Short mmCIF file of C-alpha atoms in Angstrom, two decimals:
data_model
loop_
_atom_site.label_atom_id
_atom_site.label_comp_id
_atom_site.label_asym_id
_atom_site.label_seq_id
_atom_site.Cartn_x
_atom_site.Cartn_y
_atom_site.Cartn_z
CA UNK J 528 97.68 88.55 79.25
CA UNK J 529 98.23 89.17 75.54
CA UNK J 530 100.98 91.39 74.20
CA UNK J 531 101.63 93.57 71.18
CA UNK J 532 105.02 94.52 69.74
CA UNK J 533 105.06 97.69 67.64
CA UNK J 534 107.04 97.06 64.48
CA UNK J 535 105.47 99.20 61.74
CA UNK J 536 107.88 102.14 61.69
CA UNK J 537 110.09 103.11 58.75
CA UNK J 538 113.29 103.62 60.77
CA UNK J 539 114.28 106.79 58.92
CA UNK J 540 117.21 107.61 61.21
CA UNK J 541 118.70 104.16 60.60
CA UNK J 542 118.88 104.47 56.82
CA UNK J 543 120.43 103.02 54.72
CA UNK J 544 120.31 99.94 57.00
CA UNK J 545 116.52 100.03 57.05
CA UNK J 546 116.11 100.52 53.30
CA UNK J 547 116.17 96.76 52.84
CA UNK J 548 115.76 95.46 56.40
CA UNK J 549 112.95 96.53 58.74
CA UNK J 550 114.43 97.94 61.95
CA UNK J 551 112.99 95.17 64.18
CA UNK J 552 114.99 92.63 62.16
CA UNK J 553 118.37 94.36 62.53
CA UNK J 554 120.70 91.85 64.12
CA UNK J 555 121.55 92.48 67.77
CA UNK J 556 123.84 89.75 69.01
CA UNK J 557 122.31 86.32 68.56
CA UNK J 558 118.84 87.67 67.75
CA UNK J 559 117.12 90.23 65.59
CA UNK J 560 116.14 93.17 67.78
CA UNK J 561 112.51 92.05 68.00
CA UNK J 562 113.62 88.55 68.92
CA UNK J 563 114.81 89.69 72.35
CA UNK J 564 111.31 91.00 73.09
CA UNK J 565 109.72 87.75 71.97
CA UNK J 566 112.02 85.66 74.16
CA UNK J 567 111.52 87.89 77.20
CA UNK J 568 107.74 88.04 76.73
CA UNK J 569 107.44 84.27 76.39
CA UNK J 570 109.67 83.76 79.43
CA UNK J 571 107.26 86.01 81.35
CA UNK J 572 104.27 83.91 80.27
CA UNK J 573 103.05 86.24 77.51
CA UNK J 574 103.15 83.95 74.49
CA UNK J 575 100.10 85.22 72.56
CA UNK J 576 101.59 88.18 70.70
CA UNK J 577 100.39 90.58 68.00
CA UNK J 578 102.94 92.33 65.78
CA UNK J 579 101.84 95.29 63.68
CA UNK J 580 103.68 95.74 60.40
CA UNK J 581 103.92 98.24 57.58
CA UNK J 582 107.37 98.96 56.10
CA UNK J 583 108.78 95.65 54.76
CA UNK J 584 106.25 93.82 56.89
CA UNK J 585 106.43 90.74 54.70
CA UNK J 586 110.07 90.33 55.70
CA UNK J 587 109.11 90.28 59.39
CA UNK J 588 106.55 87.57 58.71
CA UNK J 589 109.04 85.56 56.68
CA UNK J 590 111.64 85.61 59.44
CA UNK J 591 109.39 85.12 62.48
CA UNK J 592 106.70 82.95 60.92
CA UNK J 593 104.06 81.75 63.35
CA UNK J 594 106.37 82.27 66.32
CA UNK J 595 106.95 78.59 67.04
CA UNK J 596 110.70 79.13 67.06
CA UNK J 597 110.23 81.42 70.05
CA UNK J 598 107.54 79.38 71.76
CA UNK J 599 105.01 82.07 70.85
CA UNK J 600 101.79 82.34 68.87
CA UNK J 601 102.19 85.32 66.56
CA UNK J 602 99.45 87.28 64.83
CA UNK J 603 100.17 90.03 62.31
CA UNK J 604 98.22 93.26 62.05
CA UNK J 605 99.10 94.49 58.57
CA UNK J 606 98.75 98.25 58.28
CA UNK J 607 100.07 98.98 54.81
CA UNK J 608 100.90 102.53 55.89
CA UNK J 609 101.94 102.99 59.52
CA UNK J 610 99.01 104.21 61.62
CA UNK J 611 100.90 105.75 64.60
CA UNK J 612 100.83 104.01 67.97
CA UNK J 613 97.20 104.44 69.00
CA UNK J 614 95.94 103.79 65.48
CA UNK J 615 97.96 100.61 65.31
CA UNK J 616 96.68 99.41 68.66
CA UNK J 617 93.07 100.23 67.79
CA UNK J 618 93.42 98.27 64.56
CA UNK J 619 94.83 95.27 66.45
CA UNK J 620 92.10 95.18 69.13
CA UNK J 621 90.31 92.16 67.58
CA UNK J 622 93.41 90.08 68.44
CA UNK J 623 94.01 91.72 71.81
CA UNK J 624 90.61 91.06 73.33
CA UNK J 625 88.66 92.77 76.08
CA UNK J 626 91.16 92.52 78.94
CA UNK J 627 94.31 94.56 79.67
CA UNK J 628 97.18 93.87 77.28
CA UNK J 629 100.85 94.82 77.13
CA UNK J 630 102.39 96.92 74.36
CA UNK J 631 106.13 97.08 73.72
CA UNK J 632 107.99 99.33 71.31
CA UNK J 633 109.85 97.03 68.94
CA UNK J 634 112.94 99.26 68.68
CA UNK J 635 114.17 99.24 72.28
CA UNK J 636 116.44 96.89 74.18
CA UNK J 637 115.52 96.44 77.83
CA UNK J 638 115.58 94.16 80.85
CA UNK J 639 112.19 95.32 82.13
CA UNK J 640 110.48 92.54 84.11
CA UNK J 641 107.52 91.82 81.85
CA UNK J 642 106.01 89.37 84.34
CA UNK J 643 105.90 92.01 87.08
CA UNK J 644 104.53 94.54 84.62
CA UNK J 645 101.78 92.12 83.60
CA UNK J 646 100.80 91.59 87.25
CA UNK J 647 100.58 95.33 87.83
CA UNK J 648 98.70 95.94 84.58
CA UNK J 649 96.17 93.21 85.31
CA UNK J 650 94.66 95.58 87.88
CA UNK J 651 93.41 97.97 85.19
CA UNK J 652 89.63 98.03 85.40
CA UNK J 653 88.72 100.20 82.42
CA UNK J 654 87.06 102.81 84.64
CA UNK J 655 89.34 104.19 87.33
CA UNK J 656 92.51 102.92 85.64
CA UNK J 657 93.09 102.75 81.90
CA UNK J 658 96.87 102.47 81.56
CA UNK J 659 100.01 101.50 83.48
CA UNK J 660 103.22 102.93 82.01
CA UNK J 661 106.91 102.25 82.47
CA UNK J 662 108.99 105.42 82.80
CA UNK J 663 112.78 105.61 82.65
CA UNK J 664 115.48 108.19 83.36
CA UNK J 665 115.89 110.70 80.56
CA UNK J 666 118.45 109.53 78.00
CA UNK J 667 120.93 111.97 76.48
CA UNK J 668 118.91 112.23 73.26
CA UNK J 669 115.70 113.11 75.15
CA UNK J 670 116.87 115.24 78.10
CA UNK J 671 113.60 116.97 78.94
CA UNK J 672 111.42 113.91 79.48
CA UNK J 673 107.72 113.29 79.05
CA UNK J 674 105.86 112.51 82.27
CA UNK J 675 106.29 112.17 86.01
CA UNK J 676 104.94 110.05 88.87
CA UNK J 677 103.13 111.57 91.83
CA UNK J 678 103.24 110.26 95.40
CA UNK J 679 100.31 107.91 94.69
CA UNK J 680 102.00 106.28 91.71
CA UNK J 681 99.84 108.09 89.17
CA UNK J 682 101.43 109.39 86.00
CA UNK J 683 101.12 113.15 85.55
CA UNK J 684 101.76 115.39 82.56
CA UNK J 685 105.02 116.91 83.78
CA UNK J 686 108.31 116.35 81.90
CA UNK J 687 110.62 114.71 84.42
CA UNK J 688 111.03 111.13 83.20
CA UNK J 689 110.86 109.55 79.74
CA UNK J 690 108.07 107.23 78.66
CA UNK J 691 109.73 103.95 77.72
CA UNK J 692 107.19 103.02 75.05
CA UNK J 693 106.23 100.04 77.19
CA UNK J 694 103.00 99.75 79.15
CA UNK J 695 99.78 97.91 79.78
CA UNK J 696 96.47 99.29 78.48
CA UNK J 697 92.82 98.55 78.94
CA UNK J 698 90.88 98.42 75.65
CA UNK J 699 88.58 101.13 77.02
CA UNK J 700 91.37 103.66 76.47
CA UNK J 701 90.86 103.27 72.73
CA UNK J 702 87.08 103.51 72.59
CA UNK J 703 86.10 105.83 69.78
CA UNK J 704 89.16 105.19 67.63
CA UNK J 705 88.43 103.66 64.25
CA UNK J 706 90.45 100.73 62.98
CA UNK J 707 92.72 101.55 60.07
CA UNK J 708 92.96 105.26 60.89
CA UNK J 709 96.13 107.03 62.13
CA UNK J 710 96.03 108.19 65.75
CA UNK J 711 98.67 109.21 68.27
CA UNK J 712 98.88 107.72 71.75
CA UNK J 713 100.08 110.76 73.73
CA UNK J 714 96.81 112.75 73.51
CA UNK J 715 94.83 109.75 74.80
CA UNK J 716 97.25 109.29 77.67
CA UNK J 717 97.19 112.97 78.62
CA UNK J 718 93.39 112.99 78.71
CA UNK J 719 93.42 109.93 80.94
CA UNK J 720 96.15 111.45 83.14
CA UNK J 721 93.98 114.51 83.70
CA UNK J 722 91.34 112.12 85.08
CA UNK J 723 94.00 110.28 87.17
CA UNK J 724 93.39 107.05 85.24
CA UNK J 725 97.05 106.32 84.48
CA UNK J 726 99.43 104.65 86.91
CA UNK J 727 103.08 103.89 86.39
CA UNK J 728 106.42 102.65 87.60
CA UNK J 729 109.97 103.97 87.22
CA UNK J 730 112.39 101.40 85.76
CA UNK J 731 116.02 101.96 86.78
CA UNK J 732 117.56 99.10 84.81
CA UNK J 733 118.48 98.71 81.16
CA UNK J 734 116.50 100.64 78.58
CA UNK J 735 118.03 101.65 75.25
CA UNK J 736 116.17 103.28 72.38
CA UNK J 737 117.86 101.73 69.33
CA UNK J 738 117.17 104.72 67.13
CA UNK J 739 120.57 105.45 65.59
CA UNK J 740 123.46 103.44 64.20
CA UNK J 741 125.52 104.40 67.26
CA UNK J 742 122.87 103.07 69.64
CA UNK J 743 122.56 99.93 67.52
CA UNK J 744 126.26 99.33 68.13
CA UNK J 745 125.69 99.86 71.86
CA UNK J 746 122.79 97.38 71.80
CA UNK J 747 124.98 94.80 70.11
CA UNK J 748 127.59 95.14 72.83
CA UNK J 749 124.96 94.67 75.53
CA UNK J 750 123.34 91.71 73.81
CA UNK J 751 126.68 89.98 73.39
CA UNK J 752 126.59 89.35 77.14
CA UNK J 753 123.09 87.81 76.85
CA UNK J 754 124.00 85.39 74.07
#
């Protein structure tokens, strides 16, 4: 399975840190934030990875290069201006292929089992199942949540848990989206949920949205134990 790490955002809430350093390259322990994803993905057998870039994207390419330092093969989808999540994925489809692929938000720190997620996501058939999402308990900064799981493991549009920004998608979910055009992911997911084409799992381990300086400090404390 191929993977994509989303790294095109501006990181407005992290300014001035992100004025000169893209958020995925902020140092978290022994690695830049995105480096933890690359190591965990490669360890799970997902070493063919697309990274989308926009703000200071050239810096990301300079630091990560072709991915050899992580045991990965990296491809860069250069957006110029960030295209939102679905727009970024649609633009990167030529690298992602025709089978299910994993997408990971580049600004979270997590111990999600990517190998197990890949096995579950490999069951997406593009007809009855288009996406498999990881949900987490609502963090303090997002208390109302996004979605819920029903008794059959299908994701429903009810705000009980928070979408982690990590999931596996079938390319069929993005049919009709034009490359290079901004598009949000949530409307696509909600349409597929209404057709019961989205499954999911609740992760009860580590998941931290590194969206503020305070949470960056927390991430650094966690990563210190991984180093």
